[in-house]
mmCIF file of C-alpha atoms in Angstrom:
data_model
loop_
_atom_site.group_PDB
_atom_site.id
_atom_site.type_symbol
_atom_site.label_atom_id
_atom_site.label_comp_id
_atom_site.label_asym_id
_atom_site.label_seq_id
_atom_site.Cartn_x
_atom_site.Cartn_y
_atom_site.Cartn_z
ATOM 1 C CA MET A 311 -0.193 -0.305 0.394
ATOM 2 C CA LYS A 312 2.511 2.280 1.005
ATOM 3 C CA ARG A 313 4.290 1.472 -2.260
ATOM 4 C CA LYS A 314 0.996 2.764 -4.224
ATOM 5 C CA SER A 315 0.841 6.205 -2.790
ATOM 6 C CA LEU A 316 4.817 7.060 -3.072
ATOM 7 C CA VAL A 317 4.511 6.134 -6.498
ATOM 8 C CA LYS A 318 1.613 8.264 -6.578
ATOM 9 C CA ILE A 319 3.171 11.332 -5.050
ATOM 10 C CA PHE A 320 5.938 11.307 -7.385
ATOM 11 C CA ARG A 321 3.794 10.746 -10.109
ATOM 12 C CA SER A 322 2.181 13.363 -9.473
ATOM 13 C CA VAL A 323 5.473 16.063 -8.328
ATOM 14 C CA TYR A 324 6.686 14.533 -11.876
ATOM 15 C CA THR A 325 4.298 15.722 -13.630
ATOM 16 C CA GLY A 326 3.425 19.270 -11.340
ATOM 17 C CA VAL A 327 6.952 19.922 -11.696
ATOM 18 C CA ILE A 328 7.651 18.604 -15.137
ATOM 19 C CA ALA A 329 5.385 20.938 -17.420
ATOM 20 C CA ASP A 330 6.037 19.753 -20.772
ATOM 21 C CA GLN A 331 8.053 17.732 -23.223
ATOM 22 C CA LYS A 332 10.159 19.444 -23.357
ATOM 23 C CA ASP A 333 11.585 20.235 -20.314
ATOM 24 C CA GLU A 334 10.614 16.369 -19.730
ATOM 25 C CA VAL A 335 13.886 15.551 -22.430
ATOM 26 C CA ASN A 336 16.118 17.986 -19.888
ATOM 27 C CA PHE A 337 15.189 16.620 -16.692
ATOM 28 C CA TRP A 338 16.294 13.419 -18.359
ATOM 29 C CA VAL A 339 19.283 14.626 -19.164
ATOM 30 C CA LEU A 340 20.032 16.916 -15.835
ATOM 31 C CA LEU A 341 18.992 13.241 -14.252
ATOM 32 C CA PHE A 342 21.090 11.005 -15.909
ATOM 33 C CA PHE A 343 24.074 13.359 -16.004
ATOM 34 C CA ILE A 344 24.446 13.991 -12.651
ATOM 35 C CA LEU A 345 23.996 10.593 -11.659
ATOM 36 C CA THR A 346 26.522 10.049 -13.726
ATOM 37 C CA PHE A 347 28.658 11.912 -12.385
ATOM 38 C CA THR A 348 28.328 11.093 -9.445
ATOM 39 C CA VAL A 349 28.714 7.382 -10.897
ATOM 40 C CA SER A 350 32.730 7.626 -11.618
ATOM 41 C CA ARG A 351 33.716 10.129 -9.218
ATOM 42 C CA LEU A 352 32.467 7.043 -6.896
ATOM 43 C CA PHE A 353 34.543 4.808 -9.408
ATOM 44 C CA VAL A 354 37.678 6.340 -10.064
ATOM 45 C CA TYR A 355 37.734 7.001 -5.860
ATOM 46 C CA TYR A 356 37.123 3.457 -4.490
ATOM 47 C CA PHE A 357 38.423 1.530 -8.054
ATOM 48 C CA PRO A 358 41.701 3.000 -9.313
ATOM 49 C CA GLN A 359 42.491 0.712 -11.624
ATOM 50 C CA LEU A 360 39.077 0.275 -13.507
ATOM 51 C CA TYR A 361 39.796 0.896 -16.847
ATOM 52 C CA ILE A 362 39.924 -0.481 -20.282
ATOM 53 C CA PRO A 363 43.149 -0.078 -21.983
ATOM 54 C CA ILE A 364 43.738 -0.548 -25.611
ATOM 55 C CA ARG A 365 47.386 -1.287 -26.428
ATOM 56 C CA HIS A 366 48.296 -0.945 -23.664
ATOM 57 C CA VAL A 367 47.227 2.706 -22.852
ATOM 58 C CA HIS A 368 45.139 4.337 -20.653
ATOM 59 C CA VAL A 369 41.728 5.789 -22.218
ATOM 60 C CA HIS A 370 39.651 7.583 -19.926
ATOM 61 C CA HIS A 371 36.336 7.803 -19.864
ATOM 62 C CA PHE A 372 35.646 11.879 -21.750
ATOM 63 C CA ALA A 373 37.054 9.813 -24.909
ATOM 64 C CA TYR A 374 33.468 7.096 -24.157
ATOM 65 C CA GLY A 375 31.509 9.967 -23.075
ATOM 66 C CA ILE A 376 32.612 12.345 -26.248
ATOM 67 C CA LEU A 377 31.758 9.283 -28.371
ATOM 68 C CA ILE A 378 28.545 8.548 -26.959
ATOM 69 C CA LEU A 379 27.690 12.306 -27.931
ATOM 70 C CA ALA A 380 28.536 12.227 -30.849
ATOM 71 C CA VAL A 381 26.426 9.287 -32.000
ATOM 72 C CA ILE A 382 23.809 10.125 -29.959
ATOM 73 C CA GLY A 383 23.958 13.741 -32.393
ATOM 74 C CA VAL A 384 24.122 11.866 -35.346
ATOM 75 C CA MET A 385 21.232 9.682 -34.199
ATOM 76 C CA ALA A 386 19.129 13.134 -33.232
ATOM 77 C CA LEU A 387 19.619 14.977 -36.614
ATOM 78 C CA ASN A 388 18.629 12.426 -38.107
ATOM 79 C CA ASP A 389 15.217 12.481 -36.646
ATOM 80 C CA TRP A 390 15.756 9.186 -34.356
ATOM 81 C CA HIS A 391 15.300 10.582 -31.294
ATOM 82 C CA HIS A 392 11.037 11.329 -31.868
ATOM 83 C CA LYS A 393 9.426 8.716 -30.826
ATOM 84 C CA LYS A 394 12.434 8.087 -27.716
ATOM 85 C CA ARG A 395 12.909 11.031 -26.844
ATOM 86 C CA ARG A 396 13.854 10.261 -22.755
ATOM 87 C CA VAL A 397 15.698 7.829 -23.880
ATOM 88 C CA PHE A 398 18.277 10.264 -26.146
ATOM 89 C CA GLY A 399 17.569 12.616 -23.296
ATOM 90 C CA SER A 400 19.221 9.544 -20.893
ATOM 91 C CA ILE A 401 21.830 8.717 -23.159
ATOM 92 C CA TYR A 402 23.132 11.998 -23.941
ATOM 93 C CA GLY A 403 23.462 12.799 -20.132
ATOM 94 C CA ILE A 404 25.495 10.331 -19.976
ATOM 95 C CA GLY A 405 27.445 11.057 -22.151
ATOM 96 C CA LEU A 406 27.440 14.641 -20.936
ATOM 97 C CA GLY A 407 28.702 13.869 -18.270
ATOM 98 C CA LEU A 408 31.592 11.204 -18.281
ATOM 99 C CA SER A 409 32.716 13.578 -21.204
ATOM 100 C CA MET A 410 32.555 16.834 -18.632
ATOM 101 C CA ASP A 411 33.990 14.675 -15.759
ATOM 102 C CA GLU A 412 37.627 14.865 -16.312
ATOM 103 C CA PHE A 413 36.704 18.289 -17.998
ATOM 104 C CA GLY A 414 39.988 19.064 -16.714
ATOM 105 C CA MET A 415 42.194 16.788 -18.001
ATOM 106 C CA TRP A 416 40.685 17.827 -21.415
ATOM 107 C CA ILE A 417 40.765 21.136 -21.384
ATOM 108 C CA ARG A 418 44.614 21.760 -19.667
ATOM 109 C CA LEU A 419 45.957 18.233 -21.879
ATOM 110 C CA ASP A 420 46.776 16.682 -17.930
ATOM 111 C CA ASP A 421 47.041 13.474 -17.506
ATOM 112 C CA ARG A 422 45.223 14.491 -12.878
ATOM 113 C CA TYR A 423 41.856 13.137 -12.238
ATOM 114 C CA TRP A 424 41.114 15.703 -9.210
ATOM 115 C CA LEU A 425 42.085 18.932 -11.028
ATOM 116 C CA ARG A 426 39.835 22.051 -9.857
ATOM 117 C CA HIS A 427 38.695 22.979 -13.845
ATOM 118 C CA SER A 428 36.676 19.803 -13.387
ATOM 119 C CA TYR A 429 33.787 21.104 -10.566
ATOM 120 C CA ASP A 430 33.323 24.243 -12.252
ATOM 121 C CA ALA A 431 32.390 22.502 -15.743
ATOM 122 C CA ILE A 432 30.384 20.451 -13.509
ATOM 123 C CA PHE A 433 29.262 23.011 -11.816
ATOM 124 C CA ILE A 434 28.293 25.213 -14.153
ATOM 125 C CA THR A 435 26.767 22.620 -16.893
ATOM 126 C CA VAL A 436 24.725 21.694 -13.765
ATOM 127 C CA ALA A 437 23.378 25.558 -13.562
ATOM 128 C CA ILE A 438 22.592 25.564 -17.459
ATOM 129 C CA LEU A 439 20.588 22.080 -17.474
ATOM 130 C CA ILE A 440 18.255 23.119 -13.784
ATOM 131 C CA PHE A 441 18.281 26.735 -15.955
ATOM 132 C CA SER A 442 16.544 24.907 -19.052
ATOM 133 C CA VAL A 443 14.738 22.891 -17.239
ATOM 134 C CA TYR A 444 12.723 24.929 -14.385
ATOM 135 C CA PHE A 445 13.085 28.067 -16.577
ATOM 136 C CA GLU A 446 13.106 27.605 -19.640
ATOM 137 C CA ARG A 447 9.574 29.351 -20.284
ATOM 138 C CA PHE A 448 11.647 32.409 -19.461
ATOM 139 C CA TRP A 449 15.500 31.492 -21.641
ATOM 140 C CA ARG A 450 12.823 31.547 -24.451
ATOM 141 C CA LYS A 451 10.629 34.456 -24.581
ATOM 142 C CA LEU A 452 13.424 36.490 -23.014
ATOM 143 C CA PHE A 453 15.343 35.349 -26.506
ATOM 144 C CA ARG A 454 12.803 35.317 -28.760
ATOM 145 C CA GLY A 455 12.071 39.257 -27.101
ATOM 146 C CA ILE A 456 16.093 40.119 -27.887
ATOM 147 C CA TYR A 457 15.398 38.095 -31.362
ATOM 148 C CA ASN A 458 12.628 40.261 -32.599
ATOM 149 C CA ASP A 459 13.778 44.058 -30.664
ATOM 150 C CA ASP A 460 16.968 42.931 -33.758
ATOM 151 C CA GLU A 461 14.957 41.938 -36.278
ATOM 152 C CA GLU A 462 12.501 45.587 -35.544
ATOM 153 C CA ASN A 463 16.412 47.670 -34.841
ATOM 154 C CA ASP A 464 17.074 45.592 -38.874
ATOM 155 C CA ASN A 465 14.055 46.441 -40.582
ATOM 156 C CA TYR A 466 14.680 50.005 -40.280
ATOM 157 C CA SER A 467 18.246 50.993 -40.292
#
């Protein structure tokens, strides 16, 4: 009985907070981004020797993240995402989480994992994703207003 009530509560909060389809996809990106970042940090902390070497080269997980982002991007550009928006959003969040987790490594070209740049990148990415989930309408109206103002100014020049 408690399980059914918890599901009802979660469902009502989910539909109440995540208003439409565009917000819903951004929510799944945010959720899987945070989960992937957390899991990858825990794995690196507790199992630092667990990685896939290719020809004796330590391939960092940001490479896998970039590959996931590339594949999911090509699939989305070819309109494969319309029926599976949640799945595509989740996979995109995983790729983004893997690649941004080691942002400091690929911006500094240094093999040190625990750099401050990675935490800064994660914070900024989470902030952007939160704004896209919870304030998406605001940003759309703001940019639409700026874009319309620019068009009006172009017509007078």
